[in-house]
Short mmCIF file of C-alpha atoms in Angstrom, two decimals:
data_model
loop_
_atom_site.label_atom_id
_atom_site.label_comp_id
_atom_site.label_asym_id
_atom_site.label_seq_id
_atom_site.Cartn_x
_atom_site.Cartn_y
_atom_site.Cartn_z
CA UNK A 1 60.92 28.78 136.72
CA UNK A 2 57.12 27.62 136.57
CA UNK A 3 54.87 28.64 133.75
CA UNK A 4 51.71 30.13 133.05
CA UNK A 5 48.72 29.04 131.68
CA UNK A 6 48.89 31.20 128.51
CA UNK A 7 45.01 31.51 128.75
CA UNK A 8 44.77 33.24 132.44
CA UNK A 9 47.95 33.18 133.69
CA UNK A 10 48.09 31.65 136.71
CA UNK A 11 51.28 29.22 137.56
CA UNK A 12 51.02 25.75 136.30
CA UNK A 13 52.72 23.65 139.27
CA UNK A 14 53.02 20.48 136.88
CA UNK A 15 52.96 21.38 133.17
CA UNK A 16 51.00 18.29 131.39
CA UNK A 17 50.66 17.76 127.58
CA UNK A 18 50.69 21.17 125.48
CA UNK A 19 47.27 21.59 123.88
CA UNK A 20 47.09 23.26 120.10
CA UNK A 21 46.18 26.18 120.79
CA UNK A 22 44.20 28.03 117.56
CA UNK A 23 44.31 31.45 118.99
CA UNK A 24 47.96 31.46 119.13
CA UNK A 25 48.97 29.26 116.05
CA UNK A 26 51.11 26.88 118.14
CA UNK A 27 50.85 24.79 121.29
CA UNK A 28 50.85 26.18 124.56
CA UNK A 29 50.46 25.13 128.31
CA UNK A 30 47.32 25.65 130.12
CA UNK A 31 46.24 25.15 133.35
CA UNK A 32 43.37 22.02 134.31
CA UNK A 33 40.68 24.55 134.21
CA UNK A 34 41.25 26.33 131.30
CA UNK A 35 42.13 22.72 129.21
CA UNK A 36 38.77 21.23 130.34
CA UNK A 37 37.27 24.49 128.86
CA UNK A 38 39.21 24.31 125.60
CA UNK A 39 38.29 20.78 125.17
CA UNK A 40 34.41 21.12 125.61
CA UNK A 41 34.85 24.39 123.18
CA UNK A 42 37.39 23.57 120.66
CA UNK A 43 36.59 25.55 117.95
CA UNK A 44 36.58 29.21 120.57
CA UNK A 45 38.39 31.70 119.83
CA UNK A 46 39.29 33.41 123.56
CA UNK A 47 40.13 37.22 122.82
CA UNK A 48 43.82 37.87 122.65
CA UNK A 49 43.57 41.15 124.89
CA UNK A 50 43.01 38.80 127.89
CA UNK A 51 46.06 37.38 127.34
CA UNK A 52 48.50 40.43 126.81
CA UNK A 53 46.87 41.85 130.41
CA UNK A 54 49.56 39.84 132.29
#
């Protein structure tokens, strides 16, 4: 089974370290892209409805 990114969704081939994720409360895999993102922005909060669309 692959995962997600829990950000955007898409599959996550090879899941690296789980990043602390402040929206959720708990770590959670994301993809490269979004991680970069998360990293430059650390203190975002990324809207919650983006990630129930799945």
């Amino acid at each position: 089974m692959q995962k997600k990114c829990s950000r955007c969704g898409k599959p996550i081939k090879e899941v690296g370290r789980l990043i602390k994720v402040s929206w959720l409360g708990f770590r959670a895999p994301l993809c490269s892209k979004c991680r970069e993102e998360v990293k430059k922005k650390p203190k975002t909060r990324f809207s919650v409805s983006g990630l129930l669309n799945k």
